[in-house]
Amino acid sequence: MNPIIRKGIRERLRPKHLLASALFSLIIAATVYLSAYLDGMQEKKRYDYISKTHQIIEENPVNGARNAFTYLLGFQGFLLMFLGTGRVASVTAEEKELGLLDYQRMTPMHPFSKVTGYLFGLPAREYFMFLLTLPFLLHCVVVGRLPWLDIFQLYTVFFSSVILYHLTAHVIGLVVPRPRAASWVSRIAVLGLYIFLPGLGQAGVSFLSFLTILPTYFGKILPSLSFVGENKLGRFEAKAFEFWQDVPFFTTSISPSAFTFFMQSLLILTLCITAYRKWRNHALPAFSKPSALLLYGIFQFLLLGCLWMFFTEGKAIGLLGESFSLHKLGQPDPYLALIVVQSIFYGLSILVILPLLNICCPNQHLYLKGMQRSEKLSLAKIPMGADERSGCWLALALSALTIFTHFIFATLIEDSALWNAPLGALDTVVIPSLFLVSMALYLQASRELWFNLGFWGFIGLLWFTPLLMSLVVAVGWSTEHIGLILKLQALCPLSLLPLHLIAENSSFFSLDQNIQESIREAVWFGLSVSIALSLLLQFKLRRSRK
Amino acid sequence: MISVRDLKIHYGEHVAVDSLSFSVESGSVFGLIGPNGAGKTTTIKAIATLLEPTYGEISIDHISVLHQPEEARKKLGYMPDFPPVYDDLLVYEFCDLFAHAYGLPKEARNKKVKECLALTDLADKAKVKCKTLSRGMKQRALLAKTLVHEPSVLLLDEPAANLDPKARIDLRNLLRQLASTGKTILVSSHVLSELEDLCDAIGIMRAGRMMVSGNLQDIANISSTEKVIQIEVLSSDKKLQNCLAQFPSLSKITKLNQNGTRFSLSHTGDAEDAASILQSLIQQGFPVSSFHRKQSKVEDLFLDVEAGRMKEEKTR
């Protein structure tokens, strides 16, 4: 057995722990399960929103078991996803702070064995408590006549989610220097990755919705949980079931559980790369440059796959997608839909480029170390993939990948009869391309010139302070200073690109001539500042290295 | 053996270790000594593969720590200055965990763990939870864990910091015994007396630099050209200082008390010269009650280094 798992069992499953945790798990599971079961099996009246009549559902133990399933799943999620994740994050950070992680780092075990040990050893008690809920689950599936295959799919996704959450917590514990910070960052990361990002699925970026157990639960299990004698799913259930059906991906569609499994595996792989590097040497950046490029390439591929149907046929999933979907709206406003979806595409791409450059670009000391090492090894330059190598090529490659994806979108828009695109593909791509390249270059230069804190300070001052200022000016003097407001907004890439898209399609929005002019001026202003900054910082960086 | 060459370690803008070079032969004990913040722990962590240096080379038994850290780790046993242990494990389980992680087979593991616990005088605490141990006992449990995979190089950061006097003597004997079996031992401390009786060689660090290094006898001789003479007379006499100033081998006359009856003088002459100075003072009628010629020791050198009086690196 893995020594770290064995350590976890020894530490957390001594006889008194076993007794206490078994009592806790059995009492709560029995209470939750039995109350839901007994409530569900009784005769009840349901309102049918279609026929607008009341329906009598007779007493039936099958209904009881089906009613209890969701509650039991919730309790199991609480044990492994909530308690288990918290345990992994806090203990990893604590061991790192105390130096216990250093002992483990020095052992000759393979880094993946160490990661496995931490993932399954630290929450050993939570897994034990989960095991004790299985008899209830078995009763539920047998009595409730739930389809075994769907249950198997759901629990495969459930465990993959658990591993994903635990791995996220472990990696954050390894990466973030202080335990208190690690605890906060892990909470924010779990919220961001598994609650905020899946929300973007409602805006057509469907792949982000498949990081949780929800698609499989709603898409696979929900219909099997309807009561015997009930004609239809409830209004909410029907909507949820419809949303979590097969995922459009390029010209095909994939089942929600397969897609969830695929997405989670991808994220697990990403986190494993980071954990592996951090276990080998905690001074290494979380990603190497080639792995960062590969991950970004996969990310762009997923964006392309999910938005393909939108650009070719005008189809999108989710609430926003539904309202923008051309065939559902009698009077479509295609340009607004285009701007929103493309803005989301750019926003997400920039928000991924930013941390990747921060992680992969070396600071001055690391660069110096690389120079000295390559001198020692008689190399003319630091090797391309080395962590010590300047991130300039990576910045260019990341922006090139984004431009390439956008170019494909632009070509799809141009080729599709749906959009009646007024502009050629190149017209919408050139300015964003220039902007993305210059932005990536100034981000890379600032990261390499200044340390982590300086970099984030620079981003805060350049991107977010002008946005906040524009808000104040807009509230106070909106009509008088529209030019200034737009210029301030154009300094932030997250608002400049939507402004550019509005400027390109301004004739379709019946905007005043003045405002159209102001938007164009703001776009050029933002672009000029970005290019000037990239030139200035690149020059400064090169001079500092001579 | 341990070899450190031109080691530099930066923490941001701060230089923690600067151009550090030294080597420790197999079967010997090397003591790194210096005030807090001298860079001892940083150096040990870099050798233990836990901290990547900005520049320089470190090798363990001719294996590069920077290029083959996994290989080097098999040969290393590292004990940090603050002894963290897994609180909820028994002492036996704590050592067994690492014996297992280092790949010892089950039967050998059991035997080795018991042996290490006996060696560190913890055999009777094997079934006790680590959290109930005193700080000194935790230190010993940590030492047992460090020895369990039979490393050829031991890196011990302030190993005696939490030990009582008897445990210190036991530790010293244990380390000498381990060195005699061919293990290379690097020990750090900011207390010189802990190392003087234990080490074959020492290095004195200050502000990240190695100020002095070499074997103890050589270091004691470093400032042997300049000794100190302390004189005490029964009553103060202004003529005494004038008289002392006339001897060419004496310099830096310092009053050691308010009354002007005790003096310290730097002396560059030999024992005969010292005898003639004493004879001359007595002949001139000065009431000399004490005349002491003090040999410069490692401790003086250490104090010089600590006070920043020593500027250049001296290696023997």
PDB file of C-alpha atoms in Angstrom, chain A residues 354-455:
ATOM      1  CA  LEU A 354      -2.808  36.423 -18.136  1.00  0.00           C
ATOM      2  CA  PRO A 355      -2.077  33.674 -15.549  1.00  0.00           C
ATOM      3  CA  LEU A 356      -0.208  31.537 -18.084  1.00  0.00           C
ATOM      4  CA  LEU A 357       2.230  34.371 -18.802  1.00  0.00           C
ATOM      5  CA  ASN A 358       2.519  35.129 -15.110  1.00  0.00           C
ATOM      6  CA  ILE A 359       3.406  31.508 -14.381  1.00  0.00           C
ATOM      7  CA  CYS A 360       5.716  30.814 -17.317  1.00  0.00           C
ATOM      8  CA  CYS A 361       7.735  34.034 -17.688  1.00  0.00           C
ATOM      9  CA  PRO A 362      10.938  34.021 -15.630  1.00  0.00           C
ATOM     10  CA  ASN A 363      11.831  36.833 -13.268  1.00  0.00           C
ATOM     11  CA  GLN A 364      15.260  38.464 -13.481  1.00  0.00           C
ATOM     12  CA  HIS A 365      16.893  35.953 -11.110  1.00  0.00           C
ATOM     13  CA  LEU A 366      15.568  32.910 -12.905  1.00  0.00           C
ATOM     14  CA  TYR A 367      16.671  34.356 -16.226  1.00  0.00           C
ATOM     15  CA  LEU A 368      20.149  35.040 -14.823  1.00  0.00           C
ATOM     16  CA  LYS A 369      20.292  31.477 -13.505  1.00  0.00           C
ATOM     17  CA  GLY A 370      19.420  30.202 -16.979  1.00  0.00           C
ATOM     18  CA  MET A 371      22.132  32.327 -18.593  1.00  0.00           C
ATOM     19  CA  GLN A 372      24.725  31.049 -16.152  1.00  0.00           C
ATOM     20  CA  ARG A 373      23.643  27.446 -16.657  1.00  0.00           C
ATOM     21  CA  SER A 374      23.728  27.673 -20.431  1.00  0.00           C
ATOM     22  CA  GLU A 375      27.178  29.280 -20.192  1.00  0.00           C
ATOM     23  CA  LYS A 376      28.294  26.372 -18.049  1.00  0.00           C
ATOM     24  CA  LEU A 377      26.870  23.879 -20.541  1.00  0.00           C
ATOM     25  CA  SER A 378      28.413  25.877 -23.432  1.00  0.00           C
ATOM     26  CA  LEU A 379      25.033  26.582 -25.033  1.00  0.00           C
ATOM     27  CA  ALA A 380      24.599  29.636 -27.206  1.00  0.00           C
ATOM     28  CA  LYS A 381      21.144  30.362 -25.767  1.00  0.00           C
ATOM     29  CA  ILE A 382      18.834  29.131 -23.041  1.00  0.00           C
ATOM     30  CA  PRO A 383      16.819  26.228 -24.604  1.00  0.00           C
ATOM     31  CA  MET A 384      13.357  27.168 -25.927  1.00  0.00           C
ATOM     32  CA  GLY A 385      11.343  25.040 -23.518  1.00  0.00           C
ATOM     33  CA  ALA A 386      13.382  25.870 -20.405  1.00  0.00           C
ATOM     34  CA  ASP A 387      11.659  27.653 -17.527  1.00  0.00           C
ATOM     35  CA  GLU A 388      14.491  30.200 -17.499  1.00  0.00           C
ATOM     36  CA  ARG A 389      13.976  31.205 -21.138  1.00  0.00           C
ATOM     37  CA  SER A 390      12.246  34.531 -21.796  1.00  0.00           C
ATOM     38  CA  GLY A 391       8.503  34.078 -22.345  1.00  0.00           C
ATOM     39  CA  CYS A 392       8.497  36.243 -25.502  1.00  0.00           C
ATOM     40  CA  TRP A 393       7.919  33.307 -27.866  1.00  0.00           C
ATOM     41  CA  LEU A 394       5.175  31.970 -25.615  1.00  0.00           C
ATOM     42  CA  ALA A 395       3.428  35.363 -25.570  1.00  0.00           C
ATOM     43  CA  LEU A 396       3.531  35.458 -29.373  1.00  0.00           C
ATOM     44  CA  ALA A 397       2.372  31.846 -29.685  1.00  0.00           C
ATOM     45  CA  LEU A 398      -0.567  32.363 -27.302  1.00  0.00           C
ATOM     46  CA  SER A 399      -1.721  35.454 -29.152  1.00  0.00           C
ATOM     47  CA  ALA A 400      -1.253  33.673 -32.513  1.00  0.00           C
ATOM     48  CA  LEU A 401      -3.480  30.808 -31.358  1.00  0.00           C
ATOM     49  CA  THR A 402      -6.180  33.275 -30.281  1.00  0.00           C
ATOM     50  CA  ILE A 403      -5.957  35.158 -33.571  1.00  0.00           C
ATOM     51  CA  PHE A 404      -6.174  31.880 -35.481  1.00  0.00           C
ATOM     52  CA  THR A 405      -9.353  30.854 -33.631  1.00  0.00           C
ATOM     53  CA  HIS A 406     -10.873  34.270 -34.184  1.00  0.00           C
ATOM     54  CA  PHE A 407      -9.950  34.114 -37.851  1.00  0.00           C
ATOM     55  CA  ILE A 408     -11.852  30.808 -38.159  1.00  0.00           C
ATOM     56  CA  PHE A 409     -14.872  32.390 -36.466  1.00  0.00           C
ATOM     57  CA  ALA A 410     -14.667  35.371 -38.790  1.00  0.00           C
ATOM     58  CA  THR A 411     -14.505  33.051 -41.801  1.00  0.00           C
ATOM     59  CA  LEU A 412     -17.519  31.077 -40.544  1.00  0.00           C
ATOM     60  CA  ILE A 413     -19.465  34.328 -40.139  1.00  0.00           C
ATOM     61  CA  GLU A 414     -18.511  35.408 -43.628  1.00  0.00           C
ATOM     62  CA  ASP A 415     -19.441  32.066 -45.179  1.00  0.00           C
ATOM     63  CA  SER A 416     -22.732  31.724 -43.367  1.00  0.00           C
ATOM     64  CA  ALA A 417     -25.836  33.086 -45.036  1.00  0.00           C
ATOM     65  CA  LEU A 418     -27.380  33.573 -41.618  1.00  0.00           C
ATOM     66  CA  TRP A 419     -25.303  36.532 -40.572  1.00  0.00           C
ATOM     67  CA  ASN A 420     -25.292  38.572 -43.738  1.00  0.00           C
ATOM     68  CA  ALA A 421     -21.903  39.866 -42.650  1.00  0.00           C
ATOM     69  CA  PRO A 422     -21.141  43.305 -43.972  1.00  0.00           C
ATOM     70  CA  LEU A 423     -17.346  43.063 -43.494  1.00  0.00           C
ATOM     71  CA  GLY A 424     -14.651  40.734 -44.716  1.00  0.00           C
ATOM     72  CA  ALA A 425     -13.003  38.387 -42.213  1.00  0.00           C
ATOM     73  CA  LEU A 426      -9.783  40.378 -42.199  1.00  0.00           C
ATOM     74  CA  ASP A 427     -11.523  43.635 -41.268  1.00  0.00           C
ATOM     75  CA  THR A 428     -12.608  42.270 -37.918  1.00  0.00           C
ATOM     76  CA  VAL A 429      -9.394  40.396 -37.215  1.00  0.00           C
ATOM     77  CA  VAL A 430      -6.592  42.903 -37.883  1.00  0.00           C
ATOM     78  CA  ILE A 431      -7.131  45.306 -34.974  1.00  0.00           C
ATOM     79  CA  PRO A 432      -7.756  42.567 -32.374  1.00  0.00           C
ATOM     80  CA  SER A 433      -4.630  40.801 -33.659  1.00  0.00           C
ATOM     81  CA  LEU A 434      -2.458  43.873 -33.254  1.00  0.00           C
ATOM     82  CA  PHE A 435      -3.927  44.458 -29.850  1.00  0.00           C
ATOM     83  CA  LEU A 436      -3.515  40.870 -28.642  1.00  0.00           C
ATOM     84  CA  VAL A 437       0.116  40.710 -29.768  1.00  0.00           C
ATOM     85  CA  SER A 438       1.023  44.013 -28.133  1.00  0.00           C
ATOM     86  CA  MET A 439      -0.881  43.123 -24.966  1.00  0.00           C
ATOM     87  CA  ALA A 440       0.834  39.734 -24.674  1.00  0.00           C
ATOM     88  CA  LEU A 441       4.216  41.390 -25.196  1.00  0.00           C
ATOM     89  CA  TYR A 442       3.723  44.059 -22.554  1.00  0.00           C
ATOM     90  CA  LEU A 443       2.383  41.467 -20.103  1.00  0.00           C
ATOM     91  CA  GLN A 444       5.436  39.284 -20.716  1.00  0.00           C
ATOM     92  CA  ALA A 445       7.871  42.187 -20.404  1.00  0.00           C
ATOM     93  CA  SER A 446       6.278  43.511 -17.219  1.00  0.00           C
ATOM     94  CA  ARG A 447       6.331  40.032 -15.628  1.00  0.00           C
ATOM     95  CA  GLU A 448       9.994  39.583 -16.471  1.00  0.00           C
ATOM     96  CA  LEU A 449      10.995  43.091 -15.408  1.00  0.00           C
ATOM     97  CA  TRP A 450       9.135  43.103 -12.126  1.00  0.00           C
ATOM     98  CA  PHE A 451       8.370  40.348  -9.678  1.00  0.00           C
ATOM     99  CA  ASN A 452       4.935  38.853  -9.102  1.00  0.00           C
ATOM    100  CA  LEU A 453       3.662  41.717  -6.967  1.00  0.00           C
ATOM    101  CA  GLY A 454       4.876  44.362  -9.413  1.00  0.00           C
ATOM    102  CA  PHE A 455       3.177  42.526 -12.260  1.00  0.00           C
TER     103      PHE A 455
END
